[in-house]
C-alpha positions as a printed NumPy array, in Angstrom:
array([[ 97.204,  64.389, 123.67 ],
       [ 97.665,  67.735, 122.083],
       [ 96.862,  66.509, 118.539],
       [ 98.491,  67.519, 115.268],
       [100.249,  70.917, 114.955],
       [ 97.881,  73.619, 114.032],
       [ 98.324,  75.926, 111.041],
       [ 99.299,  79.463, 111.86 ],
       [ 97.413,  82.547, 110.741],
       [ 99.296,  85.83 , 111.256],
       [ 97.62 ,  89.309, 111.248],
       [100.372,  91.811, 110.436],
       [ 99.925,  95.494, 110.208],
       [ 99.275,  98.784, 111.945],
       [ 96.481,  99.792, 114.355],
       [ 93.641,  98.33 , 112.122],
       [ 95.348,  94.99 , 112.938],
       [ 96.384,  95.743, 116.49 ],
       [ 92.82 ,  96.853, 117.453],
       [ 91.159,  93.951, 115.648],
       [ 91.05 ,  91.965, 118.928],
       [ 89.135,  94.779, 120.685],
       [ 85.552,  93.886, 121.743],
       [ 83.709,  92.737, 118.609],
       [ 86.779,  93.207, 116.422],
       [ 87.201,  91.108, 113.265],
       [ 90.404,  89.534, 114.505],
       [ 88.718,  88.333, 117.705],
       [ 85.864,  86.857, 115.681],
       [ 88.295,  85.217, 113.306],
       [ 90.153,  83.646, 116.302],
       [ 86.845,  82.33 , 117.598],
       [ 85.937,  80.986, 114.216],
       [ 89.237,  79.032, 114.037],
       [ 89.107,  77.717, 117.592],
       [ 91.068,  74.46 , 117.774],
       [ 91.642,  74.658, 114.026],
       [ 94.512,  77.223, 113.729],
       [ 96.512,  79.561, 115.885],
       [ 95.815,  83.231, 115.206],
       [ 98.973,  85.335, 115.85 ],
       [ 98.546,  89.041, 116.283],
       [101.38 ,  91.242, 115.012],
       [ 99.719,  94.651, 115.117],
       [101.746,  97.868, 115.63 ],
       [ 99.881, 101.091, 116.037],
       [101.383, 104.018, 114.07 ],
       [103.474, 101.88 , 111.824],
       [103.81 , 102.483, 108.099],
       [105.05 , 100.184, 105.262],
       [108.577, 101.566, 105.614],
       [108.817, 100.592, 109.281],
       [107.305,  97.156, 108.526],
       [109.922,  96.481, 105.79 ],
       [112.723,  97.335, 108.209],
       [111.75 ,  94.522, 110.731],
       [110.177,  92.053, 108.36 ],
       [112.823,  89.425, 108.964],
       [112.463,  89.83 , 112.699],
       [108.666,  89.403, 112.63 ],
       [108.908,  86.553, 110.094],
       [112.339,  84.847, 110.524],
       [113.092,  82.498, 107.627],
       [114.417,  79.858, 110.024],
       [111.296,  79.701, 112.263],
       [110.274,  76.165, 112.996],
       [106.698,  76.905, 111.895],
       [105.927,  79.248, 108.989],
       [102.51 ,  80.836, 108.603],
       [ 99.845,  79.217, 106.405],
       [ 98.164,  82.543, 105.945],
       [ 99.247,  86.135, 106.527],
       [ 96.714,  88.937, 106.458],
       [ 98.582,  92.232, 105.86 ],
       [ 97.489,  95.799, 106.355],
       [ 99.583,  98.924, 105.854],
       [ 98.534, 102.147, 104.102],
       [ 96.466, 104.297, 106.325],
       [ 99.439, 105.918, 108.119],
       [101.406, 105.999, 104.847],
       [ 98.618, 108.117, 103.349],
       [ 98.72 , 110.844, 105.963],
       [ 99.774, 114.086, 104.323],
       [103.446, 114.945, 104.807],
       [104.292, 117.214, 107.791],
       [106.252, 120.399, 106.979],
       [108.932, 119.211, 109.412],
       [109.539, 116.072, 107.383],
       [108.559, 114.028, 110.431],
       [105.531, 111.733, 110.701],
       [104.378, 108.435, 109.14 ],
       [103.801, 109.726, 105.563],
       [105.323, 107.534, 102.802],
       [105.202, 108.702,  99.187],
       [102.831, 106.528,  97.171],
       [105.521, 105.061,  94.815],
       [107.64 , 104.092,  97.748],
       [104.514, 102.678,  99.438],
       [103.86 , 100.428,  96.444],
       [107.472,  99.278,  96.34 ],
       [107.484,  98.584, 100.078],
       [104.372,  96.512,  99.718],
       [105.903,  94.611,  96.762],
       [108.953,  93.815,  98.838],
       [106.788,  92.661, 101.74 ],
       [104.815,  90.412,  99.466],
       [107.879,  88.896,  97.899],
       [109.527,  88.284, 101.261],
       [106.421,  86.596, 102.692],
       [106.018,  84.417,  99.636],
       [109.553,  83.241, 100.015],
       [108.85 ,  81.76 , 103.478],
       [107.271,  78.632, 102.11 ],
       [105.703,  77.189,  99.007],
       [102.334,  76.944, 100.697],
       [101.886,  80.271, 102.312],
       [ 98.828,  82.343, 101.355],
       [ 98.522,  86.136, 101.555],
       [ 95.6  ,  88.473, 101.831],
       [ 96.23 ,  92.185, 101.592],
       [ 93.725,  94.764, 103.016],
       [ 93.455,  98.159, 101.519],
       [ 93.088, 101.27 , 103.574],
       [ 89.503, 101.602, 104.845],
       [ 87.809, 104.988, 104.511],
       [ 87.826, 107.542, 107.374],
       [ 85.464, 110.097, 108.814],
       [ 87.293, 113.419, 108.686],
       [ 84.584, 115.087, 110.87 ],
       [ 84.911, 112.479, 113.579],
       [ 88.699, 112.614, 113.494],
       [ 88.595, 116.385, 114.243],
       [ 86.323, 115.748, 117.188],
       [ 87.977, 112.752, 118.789],
       [ 91.658, 112.498, 117.828],
       [ 94.703, 114.801, 118.206],
       [ 95.79 , 117.501, 115.821],
       [ 98.476, 115.093, 114.458],
       [ 95.703, 113.076, 112.841],
       [ 94.195, 115.939, 110.862],
       [ 96.458, 115.185, 107.916],
       [ 94.227, 112.296, 107.021],
       [ 91.651, 112.573, 104.281],
       [ 89.33 , 110.044, 102.89 ],
       [ 90.339, 110.965,  99.363],
       [ 94.021, 110.257, 100.088],
       [ 93.044, 106.901, 101.716],
       [ 91.269, 105.988,  98.528],
       [ 94.35 , 106.908,  96.397],
       [ 96.53 , 104.524,  98.475],
       [ 93.851, 101.877,  98.414],
       [ 93.815, 101.969,  94.599],
       [ 97.638, 101.816,  94.524],
       [ 97.549,  98.565,  96.507],
       [ 94.778,  97.182,  94.31 ],
       [ 96.922,  97.894,  91.203],
       [ 99.954,  96.227,  92.791],
       [ 98.032,  93.106,  93.854],
       [ 96.535,  92.816,  90.391],
       [100.023,  93.042,  88.886],
       [101.454,  90.433,  91.272],
       [ 98.372,  88.195,  91.217],
       [ 97.824,  88.632,  94.949],
       [ 94.565,  88.407,  96.861],
       [ 93.337,  91.753,  98.176],
       [ 90.255,  92.986, 100.013],
       [ 89.095,  96.397,  99.036],
       [ 88.048,  97.77 , 102.413],
       [ 87.819, 101.329, 101.154],
       [ 84.913, 100.366,  98.885],
       [ 83.325,  97.672, 101.047],
       [ 83.017,  99.877, 104.148],
       [ 81.313, 102.646, 102.048],
       [ 78.666, 100.438, 100.561],
       [ 76.114, 101.343, 103.206],
       [ 74.492, 104.752, 102.734],
       [ 74.975, 105.612, 106.438],
       [ 78.622, 104.349, 106.577],
       [ 79.863, 107.598, 108.124],
       [ 77.494, 107.123, 111.115],
       [ 78.195, 103.45 , 111.837],
       [ 81.666, 102.54 , 110.772],
       [ 84.091, 104.06 , 113.333],
       [ 84.907, 104.496, 116.922],
       [ 87.023, 107.614, 116.348],
       [ 86.925, 108.333, 112.667],
       [ 89.812, 105.966, 111.832],
       [ 89.342, 102.65 , 113.733],
       [ 86.395, 100.399, 112.877],
       [ 83.391,  99.799, 115.019],
       [ 82.221,  96.28 , 115.856],
       [ 79.502,  96.643, 113.356],
       [ 81.792,  97.256, 110.46 ],
       [ 84.365,  94.713, 111.672],
       [ 81.88 ,  92.16 , 110.461],
       [ 82.35 ,  93.553, 106.923],
       [ 86.136,  92.956, 107.141],
       [ 85.574,  89.42 , 108.379],
       [ 83.026,  88.704, 105.635],
       [ 85.402,  89.943, 102.894],
       [ 88.324,  87.923, 104.319],
       [ 86.21 ,  84.746, 104.381],
       [ 85.015,  85.45 , 100.88 ],
       [ 88.592,  85.743,  99.71 ],
       [ 89.597,  82.558, 101.469],
       [ 86.606,  80.702,  99.989],
       [ 87.727,  81.697,  96.485],
       [ 91.282,  80.397,  97.258],
       [ 90.597,  77.138,  99.024],
       [ 86.945,  76.255,  98.768],
       [ 83.867,  76.294, 100.843],
       [ 85.426,  74.891, 104.025],
       [ 87.572,  78.045, 104.404],
       [ 90.169,  76.146, 106.368],
       [ 93.908,  76.757, 105.884],
       [ 95.676,  73.389, 106.03 ],
       [ 93.439,  72.242, 108.766],
       [ 93.095,  68.592, 109.907],
       [ 89.497,  69.296, 110.816],
       [ 86.631,  71.135, 109.145],
       [ 85.699,  74.535, 110.449],
       [ 82.492,  75.001, 112.325],
       [ 80.443,  75.939, 109.346],
       [ 77.458,  76.92 , 111.609],
       [ 79.685,  79.665, 113.069],
       [ 80.512,  80.873, 109.53 ],
       [ 76.808,  80.913, 108.472],
       [ 75.844,  82.74 , 111.688],
       [ 78.444,  85.498, 111.187],
       [ 77.545,  85.835, 107.517],
       [ 73.856,  86.025, 108.341],
       [ 74.588,  88.823, 110.812],
       [ 76.309,  90.785, 108.167],
       [ 73.56 ,  90.12 , 105.605],
       [ 70.952,  91.365, 107.946],
       [ 72.227,  94.928, 107.818],
       [ 69.672,  97.499, 106.687],
       [ 69.343,  97.654, 102.925],
       [ 71.064, 100.516, 101.013]])
């Protein structure tokens, strides 16, 4: 017997989402945490910005789908924040358009069901030095300052719309040595800092639905797993 239908958690965004299932990634840990409790659906698209996401939103999340997500975790902004290329090409999206795109994404997702929950992730910081060493010249238009500007824009929007948001730009930089331990290539997060993403997501969920941190589940989550993961994060060297 398969048992009752599981709630669906969708991770939707660009490469920070796509690569969240790499070894030690926060998406993989989340899937392990929700084993037999919820289906984690990965909808990660490297290189995408909020403009591209908006264009295909109804294809990724059709309104007539038999099962609608119980939770969607959304990340766009890092590619939007890349400085515009002189040719006019590239992923840059002006900040006001970015905010409007994210507003439309939020409104569309909220319309899917009365019970859907949303958590937005801001742009994390980046290491400009590491980018120059490891990534192509097309990535040099990224700056940590600009990531912060787009992160603050999303925070403002979520505050205005009363949406849950995780401030990755600040959370990742809390450690004094964040530049040394946070990235695989200057942009994408290391396994070590993926734990921070997970911790902040679980913290947001706990505020929304209580200590069991379970979206519409017929069972309780394995709280031992949660405490183990949280303990790992808390055991990081002090600032």
